[in-house]
Tab-separated table of C-alpha atoms and ligand atoms in Angstrom:
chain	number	residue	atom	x	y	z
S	1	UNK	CA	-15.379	-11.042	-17.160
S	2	UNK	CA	-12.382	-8.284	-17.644
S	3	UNK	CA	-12.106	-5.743	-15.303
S	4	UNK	CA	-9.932	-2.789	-15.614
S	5	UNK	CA	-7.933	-1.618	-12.177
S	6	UNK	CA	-7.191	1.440	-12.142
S	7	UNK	CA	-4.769	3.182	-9.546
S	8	UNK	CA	-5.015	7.215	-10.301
S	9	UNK	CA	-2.410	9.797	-8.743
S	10	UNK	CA	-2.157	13.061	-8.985
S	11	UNK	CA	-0.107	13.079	-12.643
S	12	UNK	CA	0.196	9.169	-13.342
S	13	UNK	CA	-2.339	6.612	-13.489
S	14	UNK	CA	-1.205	2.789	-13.382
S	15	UNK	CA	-3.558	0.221	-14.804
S	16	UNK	CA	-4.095	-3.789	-14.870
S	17	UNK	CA	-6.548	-5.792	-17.254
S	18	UNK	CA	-7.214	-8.515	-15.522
S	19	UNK	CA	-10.102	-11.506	-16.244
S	20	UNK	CA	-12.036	-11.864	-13.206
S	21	UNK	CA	-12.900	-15.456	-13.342
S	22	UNK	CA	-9.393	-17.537	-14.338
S	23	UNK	CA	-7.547	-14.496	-12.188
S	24	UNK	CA	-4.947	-14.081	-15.144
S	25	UNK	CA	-2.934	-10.375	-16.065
S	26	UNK	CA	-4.365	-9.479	-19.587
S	27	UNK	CA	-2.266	-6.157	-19.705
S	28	UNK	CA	-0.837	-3.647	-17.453
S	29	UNK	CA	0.571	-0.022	-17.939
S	30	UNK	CA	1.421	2.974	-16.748
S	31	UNK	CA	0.890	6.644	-17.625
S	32	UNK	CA	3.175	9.299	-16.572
S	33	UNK	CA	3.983	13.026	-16.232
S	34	UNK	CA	-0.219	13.626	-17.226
S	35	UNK	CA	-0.497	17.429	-17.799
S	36	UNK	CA	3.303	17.825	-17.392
S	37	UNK	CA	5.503	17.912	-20.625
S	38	UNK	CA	6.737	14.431	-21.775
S	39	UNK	CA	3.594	12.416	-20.859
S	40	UNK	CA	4.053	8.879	-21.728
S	41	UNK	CA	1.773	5.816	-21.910
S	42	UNK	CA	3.895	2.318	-21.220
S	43	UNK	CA	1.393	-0.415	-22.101
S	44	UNK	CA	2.273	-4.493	-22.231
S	45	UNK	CA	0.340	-6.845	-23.095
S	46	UNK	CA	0.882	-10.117	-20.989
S	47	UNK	CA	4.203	-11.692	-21.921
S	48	UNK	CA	4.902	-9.111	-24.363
S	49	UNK	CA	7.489	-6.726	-24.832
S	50	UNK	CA	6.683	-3.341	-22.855
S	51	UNK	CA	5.780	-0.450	-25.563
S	52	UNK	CA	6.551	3.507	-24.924
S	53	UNK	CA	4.281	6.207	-26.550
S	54	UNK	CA	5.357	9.862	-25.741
S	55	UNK	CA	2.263	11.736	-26.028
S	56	UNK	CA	0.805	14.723	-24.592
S	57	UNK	CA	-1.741	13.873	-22.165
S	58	UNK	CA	-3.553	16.961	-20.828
S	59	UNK	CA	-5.415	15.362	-18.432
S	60	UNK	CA	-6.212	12.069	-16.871
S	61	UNK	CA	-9.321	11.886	-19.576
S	62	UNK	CA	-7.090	11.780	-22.197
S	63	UNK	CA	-4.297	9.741	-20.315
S	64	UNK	CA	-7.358	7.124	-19.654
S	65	UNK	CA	-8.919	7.153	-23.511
S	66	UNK	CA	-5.200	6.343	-24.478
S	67	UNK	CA	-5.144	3.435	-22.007
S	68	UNK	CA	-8.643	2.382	-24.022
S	69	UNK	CA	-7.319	2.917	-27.549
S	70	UNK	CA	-4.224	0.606	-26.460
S	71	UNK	CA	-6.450	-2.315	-24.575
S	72	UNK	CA	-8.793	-2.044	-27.923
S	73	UNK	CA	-5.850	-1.198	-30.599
S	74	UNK	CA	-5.856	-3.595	-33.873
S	75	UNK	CA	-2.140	-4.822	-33.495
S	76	UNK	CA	-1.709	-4.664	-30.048
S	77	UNK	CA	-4.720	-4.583	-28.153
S	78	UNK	CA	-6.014	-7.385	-26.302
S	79	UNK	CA	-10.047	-6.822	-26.228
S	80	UNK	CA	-11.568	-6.068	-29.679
S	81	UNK	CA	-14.323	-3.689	-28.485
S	82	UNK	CA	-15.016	-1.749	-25.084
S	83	UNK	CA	-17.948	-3.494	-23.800
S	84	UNK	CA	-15.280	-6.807	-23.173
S	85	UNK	CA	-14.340	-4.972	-20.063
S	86	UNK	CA	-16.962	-5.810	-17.593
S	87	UNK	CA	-16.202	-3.382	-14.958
S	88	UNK	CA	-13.820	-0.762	-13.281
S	89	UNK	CA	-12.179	-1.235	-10.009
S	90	UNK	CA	-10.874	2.200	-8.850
S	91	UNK	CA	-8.119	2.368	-5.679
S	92	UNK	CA	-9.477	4.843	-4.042
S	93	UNK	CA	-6.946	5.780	-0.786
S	94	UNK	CA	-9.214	7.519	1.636
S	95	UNK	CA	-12.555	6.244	2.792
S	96	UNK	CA	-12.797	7.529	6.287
S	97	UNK	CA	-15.354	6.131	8.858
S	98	UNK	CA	-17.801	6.340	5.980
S	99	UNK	CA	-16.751	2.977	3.949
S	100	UNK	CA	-15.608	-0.334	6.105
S	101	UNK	CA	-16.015	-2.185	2.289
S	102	UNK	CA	-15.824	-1.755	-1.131
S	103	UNK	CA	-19.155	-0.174	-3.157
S	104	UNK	CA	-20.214	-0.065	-6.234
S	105	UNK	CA	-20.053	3.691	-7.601
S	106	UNK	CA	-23.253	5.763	-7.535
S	107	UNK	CA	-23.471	9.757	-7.217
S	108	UNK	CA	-23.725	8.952	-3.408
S	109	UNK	CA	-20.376	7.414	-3.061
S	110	UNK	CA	-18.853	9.739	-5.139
S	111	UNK	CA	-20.230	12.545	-3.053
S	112	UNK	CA	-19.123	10.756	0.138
S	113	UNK	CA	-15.791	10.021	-1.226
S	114	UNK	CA	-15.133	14.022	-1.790
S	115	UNK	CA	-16.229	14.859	1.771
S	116	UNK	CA	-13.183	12.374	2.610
S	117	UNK	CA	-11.079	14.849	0.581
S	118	UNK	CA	-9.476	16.626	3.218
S	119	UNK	CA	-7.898	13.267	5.099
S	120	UNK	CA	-6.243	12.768	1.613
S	121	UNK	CA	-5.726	15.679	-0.382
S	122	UNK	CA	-3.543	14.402	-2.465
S	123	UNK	CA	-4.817	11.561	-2.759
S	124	UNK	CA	-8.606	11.505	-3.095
S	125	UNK	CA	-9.019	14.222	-5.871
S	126	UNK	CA	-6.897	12.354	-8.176
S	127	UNK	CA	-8.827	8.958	-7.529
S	128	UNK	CA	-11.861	10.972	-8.181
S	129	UNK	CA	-10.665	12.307	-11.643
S	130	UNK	CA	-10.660	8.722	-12.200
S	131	UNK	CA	-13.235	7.849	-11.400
S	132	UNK	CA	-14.731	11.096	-13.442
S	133	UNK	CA	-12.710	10.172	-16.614
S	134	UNK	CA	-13.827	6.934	-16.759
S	135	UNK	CA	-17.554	7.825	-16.622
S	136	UNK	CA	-17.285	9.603	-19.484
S	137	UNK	CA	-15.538	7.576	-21.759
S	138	UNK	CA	-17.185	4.360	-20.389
S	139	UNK	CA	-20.778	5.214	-19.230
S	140	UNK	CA	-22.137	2.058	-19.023
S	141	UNK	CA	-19.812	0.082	-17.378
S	142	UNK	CA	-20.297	-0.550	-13.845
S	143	UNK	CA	-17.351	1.283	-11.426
S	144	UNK	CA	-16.116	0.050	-7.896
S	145	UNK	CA	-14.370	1.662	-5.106
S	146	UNK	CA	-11.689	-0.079	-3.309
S	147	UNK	CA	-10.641	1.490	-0.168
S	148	UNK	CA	-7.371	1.663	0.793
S	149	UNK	CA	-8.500	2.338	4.600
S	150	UNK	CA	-11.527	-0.043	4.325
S	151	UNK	CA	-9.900	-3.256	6.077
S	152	UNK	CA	-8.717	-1.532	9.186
S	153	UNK	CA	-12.019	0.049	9.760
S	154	UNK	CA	-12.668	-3.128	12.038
S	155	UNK	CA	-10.169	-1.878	14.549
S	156	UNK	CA	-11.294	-0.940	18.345
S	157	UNK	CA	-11.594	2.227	19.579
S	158	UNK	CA	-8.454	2.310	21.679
S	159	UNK	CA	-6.776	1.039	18.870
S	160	UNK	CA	-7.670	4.175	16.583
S	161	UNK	CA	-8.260	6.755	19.202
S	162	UNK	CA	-5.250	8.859	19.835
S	163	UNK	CA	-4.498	10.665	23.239
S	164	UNK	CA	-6.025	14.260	22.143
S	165	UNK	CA	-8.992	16.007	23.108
S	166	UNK	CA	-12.300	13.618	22.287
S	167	UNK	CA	-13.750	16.606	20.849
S	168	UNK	CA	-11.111	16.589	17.743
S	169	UNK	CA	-12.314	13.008	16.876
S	170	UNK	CA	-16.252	14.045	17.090
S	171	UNK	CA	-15.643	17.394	15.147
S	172	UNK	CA	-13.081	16.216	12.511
S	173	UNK	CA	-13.072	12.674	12.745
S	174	UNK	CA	-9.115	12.789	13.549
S	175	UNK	CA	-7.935	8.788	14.298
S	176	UNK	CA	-6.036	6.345	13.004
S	177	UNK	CA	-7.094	5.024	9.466
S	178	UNK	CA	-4.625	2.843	8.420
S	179	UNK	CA	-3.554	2.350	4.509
S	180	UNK	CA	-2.218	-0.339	2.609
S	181	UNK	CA	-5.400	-2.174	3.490
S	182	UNK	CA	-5.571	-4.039	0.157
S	183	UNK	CA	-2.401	-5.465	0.355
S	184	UNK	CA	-2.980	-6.188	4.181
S	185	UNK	CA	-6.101	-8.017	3.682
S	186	UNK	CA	-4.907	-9.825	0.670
S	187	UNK	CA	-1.473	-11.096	2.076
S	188	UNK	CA	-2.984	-12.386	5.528
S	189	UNK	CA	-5.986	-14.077	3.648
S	190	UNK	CA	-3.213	-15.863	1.615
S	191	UNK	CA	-0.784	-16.632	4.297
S	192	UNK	CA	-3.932	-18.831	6.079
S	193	UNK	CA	-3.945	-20.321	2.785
S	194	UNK	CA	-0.530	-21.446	2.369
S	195	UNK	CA	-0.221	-22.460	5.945
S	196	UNK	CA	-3.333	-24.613	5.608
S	197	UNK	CA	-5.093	-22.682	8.887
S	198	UNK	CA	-8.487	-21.172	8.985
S	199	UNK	CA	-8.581	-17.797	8.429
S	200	UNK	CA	-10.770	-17.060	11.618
S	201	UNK	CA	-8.275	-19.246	13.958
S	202	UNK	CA	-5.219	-17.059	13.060
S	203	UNK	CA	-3.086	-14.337	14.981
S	204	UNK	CA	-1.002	-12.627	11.816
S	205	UNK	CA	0.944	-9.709	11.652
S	206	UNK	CA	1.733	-7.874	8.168
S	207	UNK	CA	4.781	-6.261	7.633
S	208	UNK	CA	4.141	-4.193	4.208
S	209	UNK	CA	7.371	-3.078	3.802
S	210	UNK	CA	8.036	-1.127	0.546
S	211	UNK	CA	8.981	2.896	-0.183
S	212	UNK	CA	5.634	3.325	2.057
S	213	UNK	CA	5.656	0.372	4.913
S	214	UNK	CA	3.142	-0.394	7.180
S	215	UNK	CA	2.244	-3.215	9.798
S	216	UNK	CA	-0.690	-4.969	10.729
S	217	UNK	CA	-2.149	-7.166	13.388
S	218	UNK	CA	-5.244	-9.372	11.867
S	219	UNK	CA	-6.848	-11.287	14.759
S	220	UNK	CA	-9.041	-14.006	13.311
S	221	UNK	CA	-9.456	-12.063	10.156
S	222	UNK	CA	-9.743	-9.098	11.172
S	223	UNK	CA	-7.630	-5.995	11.404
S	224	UNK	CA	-7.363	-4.869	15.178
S	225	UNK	CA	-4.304	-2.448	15.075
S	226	UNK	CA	-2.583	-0.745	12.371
S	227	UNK	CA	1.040	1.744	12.201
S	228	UNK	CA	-0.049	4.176	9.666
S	229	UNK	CA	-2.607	6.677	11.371
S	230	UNK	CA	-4.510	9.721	10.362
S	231	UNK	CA	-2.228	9.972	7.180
S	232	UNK	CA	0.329	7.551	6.048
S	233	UNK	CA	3.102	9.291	7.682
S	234	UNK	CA	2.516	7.469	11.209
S	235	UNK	CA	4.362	4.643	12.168
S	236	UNK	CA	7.571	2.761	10.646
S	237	UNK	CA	10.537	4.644	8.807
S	238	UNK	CA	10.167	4.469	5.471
S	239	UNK	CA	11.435	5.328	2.248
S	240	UNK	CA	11.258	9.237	2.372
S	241	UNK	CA	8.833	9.402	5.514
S	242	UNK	CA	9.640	9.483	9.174
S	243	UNK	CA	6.917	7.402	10.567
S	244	UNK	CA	6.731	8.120	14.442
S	245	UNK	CA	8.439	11.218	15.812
S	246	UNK	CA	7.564	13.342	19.021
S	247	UNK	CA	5.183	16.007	17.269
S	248	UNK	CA	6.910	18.597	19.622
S	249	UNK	CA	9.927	17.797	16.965
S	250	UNK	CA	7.482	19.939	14.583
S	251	UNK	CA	7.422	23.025	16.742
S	252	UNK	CA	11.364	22.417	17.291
S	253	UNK	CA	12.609	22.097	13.911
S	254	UNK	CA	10.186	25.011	12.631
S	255	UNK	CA	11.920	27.331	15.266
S	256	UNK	CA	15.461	26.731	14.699
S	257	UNK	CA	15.346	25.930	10.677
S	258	UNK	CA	12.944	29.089	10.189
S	259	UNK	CA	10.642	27.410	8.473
S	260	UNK	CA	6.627	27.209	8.719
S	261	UNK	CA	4.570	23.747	9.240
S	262	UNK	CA	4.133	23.541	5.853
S	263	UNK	CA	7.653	23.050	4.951
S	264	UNK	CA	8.661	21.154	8.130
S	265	UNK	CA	5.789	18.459	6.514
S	266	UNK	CA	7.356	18.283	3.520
S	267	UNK	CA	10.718	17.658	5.515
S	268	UNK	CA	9.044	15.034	7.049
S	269	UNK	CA	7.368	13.372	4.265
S	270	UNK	CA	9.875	13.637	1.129
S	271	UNK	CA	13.253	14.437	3.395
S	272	UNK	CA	13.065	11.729	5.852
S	273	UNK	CA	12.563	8.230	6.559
S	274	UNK	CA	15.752	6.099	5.315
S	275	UNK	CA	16.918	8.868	2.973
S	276	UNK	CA	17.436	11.461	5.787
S	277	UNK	CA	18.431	8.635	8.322
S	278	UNK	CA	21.090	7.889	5.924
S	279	UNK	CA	22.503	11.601	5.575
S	280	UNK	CA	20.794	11.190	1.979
S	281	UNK	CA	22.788	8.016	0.754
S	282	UNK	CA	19.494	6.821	-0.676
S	283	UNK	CA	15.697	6.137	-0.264
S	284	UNK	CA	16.089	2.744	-2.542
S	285	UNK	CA	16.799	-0.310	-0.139
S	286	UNK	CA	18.694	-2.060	-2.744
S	287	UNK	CA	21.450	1.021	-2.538
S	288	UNK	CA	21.363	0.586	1.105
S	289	UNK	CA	21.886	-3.193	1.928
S	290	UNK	CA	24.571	-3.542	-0.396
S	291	UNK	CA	26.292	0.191	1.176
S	292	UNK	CA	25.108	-2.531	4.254
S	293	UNK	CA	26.933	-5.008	3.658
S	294	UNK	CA	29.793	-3.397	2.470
S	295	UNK	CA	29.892	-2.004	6.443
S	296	UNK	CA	29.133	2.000	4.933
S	297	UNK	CA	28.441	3.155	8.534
S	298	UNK	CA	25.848	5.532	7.512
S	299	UNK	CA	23.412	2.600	5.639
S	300	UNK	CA	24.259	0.240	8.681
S	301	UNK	CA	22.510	2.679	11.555
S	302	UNK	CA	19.814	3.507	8.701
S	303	UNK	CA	18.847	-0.812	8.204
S	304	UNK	CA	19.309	-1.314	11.585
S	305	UNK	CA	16.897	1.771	13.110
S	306	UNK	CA	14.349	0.833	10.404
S	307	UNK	CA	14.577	-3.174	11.376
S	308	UNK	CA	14.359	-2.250	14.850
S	309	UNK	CA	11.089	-0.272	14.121
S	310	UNK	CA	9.729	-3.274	12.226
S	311	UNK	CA	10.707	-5.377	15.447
S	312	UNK	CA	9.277	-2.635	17.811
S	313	UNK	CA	5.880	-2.823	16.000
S	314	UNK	CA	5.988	-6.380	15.752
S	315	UNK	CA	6.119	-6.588	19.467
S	316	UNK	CA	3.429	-4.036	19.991
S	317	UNK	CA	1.003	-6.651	18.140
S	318	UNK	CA	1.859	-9.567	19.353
S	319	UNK	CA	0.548	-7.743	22.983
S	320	UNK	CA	-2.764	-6.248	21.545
S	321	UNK	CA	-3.618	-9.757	20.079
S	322	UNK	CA	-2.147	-11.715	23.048
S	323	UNK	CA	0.069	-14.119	20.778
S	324	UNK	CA	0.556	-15.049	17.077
S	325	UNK	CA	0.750	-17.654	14.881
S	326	UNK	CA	2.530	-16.425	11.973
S	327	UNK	CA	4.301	-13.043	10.882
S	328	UNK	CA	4.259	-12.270	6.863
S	329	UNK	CA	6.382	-10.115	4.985
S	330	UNK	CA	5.291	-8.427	1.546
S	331	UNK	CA	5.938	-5.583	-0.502
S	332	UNK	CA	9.090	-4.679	-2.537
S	333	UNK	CA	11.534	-4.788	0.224
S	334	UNK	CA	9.441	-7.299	2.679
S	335	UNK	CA	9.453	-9.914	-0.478
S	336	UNK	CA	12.780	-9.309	-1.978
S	337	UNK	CA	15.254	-9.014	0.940
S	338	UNK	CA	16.490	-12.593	2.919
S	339	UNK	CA	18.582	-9.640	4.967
S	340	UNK	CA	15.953	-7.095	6.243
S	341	UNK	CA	13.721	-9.788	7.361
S	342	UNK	CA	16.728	-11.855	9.000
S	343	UNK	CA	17.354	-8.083	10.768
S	344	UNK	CA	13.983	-7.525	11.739
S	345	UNK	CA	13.728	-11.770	13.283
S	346	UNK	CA	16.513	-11.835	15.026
S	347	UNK	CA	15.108	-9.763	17.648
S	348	UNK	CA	12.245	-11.717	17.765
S	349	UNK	CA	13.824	-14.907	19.302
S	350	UNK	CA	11.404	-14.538	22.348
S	351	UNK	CA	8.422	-15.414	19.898
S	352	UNK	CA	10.445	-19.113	19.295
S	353	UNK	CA	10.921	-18.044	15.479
S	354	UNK	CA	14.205	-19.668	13.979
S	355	UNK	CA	14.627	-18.929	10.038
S	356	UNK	CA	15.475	-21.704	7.242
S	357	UNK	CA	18.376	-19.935	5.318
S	358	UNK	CA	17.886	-21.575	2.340
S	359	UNK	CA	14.103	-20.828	2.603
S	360	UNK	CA	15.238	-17.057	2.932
S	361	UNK	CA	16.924	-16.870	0.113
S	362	UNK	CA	14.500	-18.345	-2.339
S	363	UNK	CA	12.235	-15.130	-4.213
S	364	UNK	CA	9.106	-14.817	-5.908
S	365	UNK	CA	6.260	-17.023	-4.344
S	366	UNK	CA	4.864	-18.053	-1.074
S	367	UNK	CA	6.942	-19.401	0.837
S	368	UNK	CA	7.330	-20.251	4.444
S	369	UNK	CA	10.668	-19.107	5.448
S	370	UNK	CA	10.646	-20.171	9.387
S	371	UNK	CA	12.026	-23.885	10.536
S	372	UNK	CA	9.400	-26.390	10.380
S	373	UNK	CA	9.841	-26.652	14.394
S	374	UNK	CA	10.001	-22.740	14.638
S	375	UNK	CA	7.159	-21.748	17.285
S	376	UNK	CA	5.665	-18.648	15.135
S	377	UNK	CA	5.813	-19.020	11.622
S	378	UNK	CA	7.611	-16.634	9.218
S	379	UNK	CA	5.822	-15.948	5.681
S	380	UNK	CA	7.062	-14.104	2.488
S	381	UNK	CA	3.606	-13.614	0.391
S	382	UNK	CA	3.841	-11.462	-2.770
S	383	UNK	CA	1.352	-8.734	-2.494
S	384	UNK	CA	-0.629	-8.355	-5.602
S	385	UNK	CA	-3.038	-5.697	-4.813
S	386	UNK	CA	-4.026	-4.788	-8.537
S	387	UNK	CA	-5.627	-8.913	-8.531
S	388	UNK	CA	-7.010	-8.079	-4.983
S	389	UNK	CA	-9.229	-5.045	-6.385
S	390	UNK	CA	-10.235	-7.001	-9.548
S	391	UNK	CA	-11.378	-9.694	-6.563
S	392	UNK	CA	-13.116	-7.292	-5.041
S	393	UNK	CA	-14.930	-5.663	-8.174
S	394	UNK	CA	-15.797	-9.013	-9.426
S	395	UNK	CA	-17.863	-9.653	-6.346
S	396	UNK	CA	-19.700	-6.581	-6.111
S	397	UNK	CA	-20.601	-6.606	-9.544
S	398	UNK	CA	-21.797	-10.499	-9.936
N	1	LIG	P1	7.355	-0.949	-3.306
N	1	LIG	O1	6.994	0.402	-2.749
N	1	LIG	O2	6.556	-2.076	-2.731
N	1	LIG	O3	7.401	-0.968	-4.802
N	1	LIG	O4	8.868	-1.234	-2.822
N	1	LIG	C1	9.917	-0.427	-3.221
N	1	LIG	C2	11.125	-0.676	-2.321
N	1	LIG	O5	11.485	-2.075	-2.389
N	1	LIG	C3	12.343	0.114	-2.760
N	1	LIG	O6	12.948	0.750	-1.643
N	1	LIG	C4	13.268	-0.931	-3.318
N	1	LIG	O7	14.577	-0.618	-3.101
N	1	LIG	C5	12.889	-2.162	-2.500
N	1	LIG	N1	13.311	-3.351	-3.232
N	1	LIG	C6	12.870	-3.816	-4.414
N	1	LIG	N2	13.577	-4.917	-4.789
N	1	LIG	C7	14.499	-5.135	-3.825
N	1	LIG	C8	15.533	-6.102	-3.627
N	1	LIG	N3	15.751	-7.048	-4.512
N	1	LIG	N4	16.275	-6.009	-2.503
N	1	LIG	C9	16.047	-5.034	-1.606
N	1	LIG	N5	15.100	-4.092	-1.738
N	1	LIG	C10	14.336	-4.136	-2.822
């Protein structure tokens, strides 16, 4: 069976045909700038050359019945007729306390997914216009949500409870969330896999480090603590957010800069994170670890603060699961950088780890990248979360 992943934002919508049952990319695209001047489509089938279309897409209706015509087109499509796609697997970012899984889409879940609107507004109304857009052009095909939050809804209370009045949590449901859950869920699962362990026996930690990076402690397959919180703005540095800062910062900042909470958020989610750390140098690690390397003292603080963090976290996990076996890095800096994760280890020689260089330095698959006689293992596991929601899908709908 083919089922279509979609990932919606707010003016782009990235998608992945993928069949279900040998677990092999059919096509992927992307559509940009929808209801903005310019919109394009980028569509490839697998191992084909990429193709552009600038088109005008008004909305994501249109952006998604483009994305149809191209899977179904005569030349260069790669199904002959809609009903060879099987199902729909939506991302959806925001499921709140109501959804600890993924669920096939009725009127229900689409009513309980808006009420989760306001932890993700800008977020959850795009994933919804999705989901809407695909009803219409594909009634009859059978829709799942994939939460973003879903695996770290087995957490503990004083893991996702925050130090604020109880009432906040009763009224509003304010707690941690956690995001990246796919990708968290997906890269543990595999690293048990590739270290030939049982699930259910492992301590892991996650790093997801990418433009947004998170980390996550999976005790015998399941999530028990989490760095992203409420919003994804909690927790490591990241590309353009802050991750942790003393809220009283917020008050601070607004005094002196003259500026409301509004624009002190925006500071703090598009200003930040490596980009402001680095006096603006650049959000994109690449820039950085060669500016690194090259001693540029501004990209040296900015890698070291943000390994630190990593390290800081790591060390927070290892305590609320009392040990772990192995730590995994994933995600387009986590996979692709030997020199972020030899920052972020070598302040974890108290956990026994000692990396293989030459391991290190190898890209693009699973790979154990600690000694063999290093006490916790070190993983590199390509995230693949598109594959992960087709997974999902598949199961829900068989
Ligand atoms: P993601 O959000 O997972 O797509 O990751 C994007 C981040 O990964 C960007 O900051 C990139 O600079 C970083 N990245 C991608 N490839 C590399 C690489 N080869 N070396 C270092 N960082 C990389």
């Amino acid at each position: 069976m083919n089922i279509l992943v979609i990932n919606c934002g707010s003016s782009s919508l990235k998608f992945q045909l993928i069949d279900a049952v040998t677990e092999q990319l059919i096509a992927k695209g992307l559509c940009e700038r929808i209801g903005i001047d310019g919109s394009q489509l980028v569509y490839q089938p697998a191992g084909k050359e990429k193709m552009k279309t600038v088109t005008p897409m008004e909305d994501h209706t249109q952006a998604i019945k483009l994305v149809l015509d191209a899977l179904t087109d005569k030349e260069n499509g790669v199904v002959k007729e809609l009903s060879e796609i099987g199902a729909v697997g939506h991302r959806i970012v925001h499921g709140g306390e109501k959804f600890a899984a993924s669920t096939l889409i009725t009127e229900e879940v689409i009513a309980a997914i808006t009420e989760c609107n306001e932890l993700a507004p800008l977020h959850n109304p795009a994933n919804l216009i999705g989901i809407a857009a695909c009803k219409e052009l594909m009634p009859e095909t059978p829709m799942v949500a994939v939460f973003d939050t879903a695996f770290h809804q087995t957490m503990p209370q004083e893991a996702y409870l925050y130090g604020i009045p109880y009432e906040y949590y009763k009224e509003y449901k304010v707690r941690r969330y956690g995001f990246h859950g796919t990708s968290h869920s997906y890269v543990s699962k595999k690293a048990a896999e590739v270290l030939g362990q049982n699930y259910e026996d492992l301590k892991l930690i996650v790093c997801h480090l990418g433009n947004g990076a998170s980390v996550s402690a999976v005790e015998h397959g399941k999530c028990v603590d989490t760095s992203m919180g409420l919003t994804p703005l909690e927790g490591l540095i990241m590309g353009t957010r802050s991750g942790d800062i003393d809220p009283a910062i917020i008050e601070f900042l607004a005094h002196k800069e003259n500026k409301s909470i509004d624009e002190i958020m925006t500071i703090l989610n598009k200003k930040s994170g490596v980009l402001g750390l680095s006096d603006n140098f650049s959000s994109d690690f690449r820039d950085l670890e060669d500016a690194y390397l090259a001693g540029q003292e501004a990209s040296v603080r900015t890698m070291e603060a943000f390994a630190y963090r990593v390290a800081k976290y790591i060390g927070a996990y290892v305590a609320a699961m009392n040990g772990v076996d192995g730590i995994c890095f994933t995600a387009g800096l986590g996979e692709n950088s030997p020199l972020i994760r030899n920052l972020v280890c070598k302040r974890l020689g108290y956990l026994g780890i000692t990396i293989d260089d030459e391991q290190n330095n190898k890209r693009g698959k699973d790979l154990v990248v600690s000694t063999m006689d290093s006490k916790t293992k070190v993983l590199v596991i390509p995230t693949n979360e598109e594959l992960a929601i087709a997974r999902e899908t598949y199961a829900i709908i068989k």
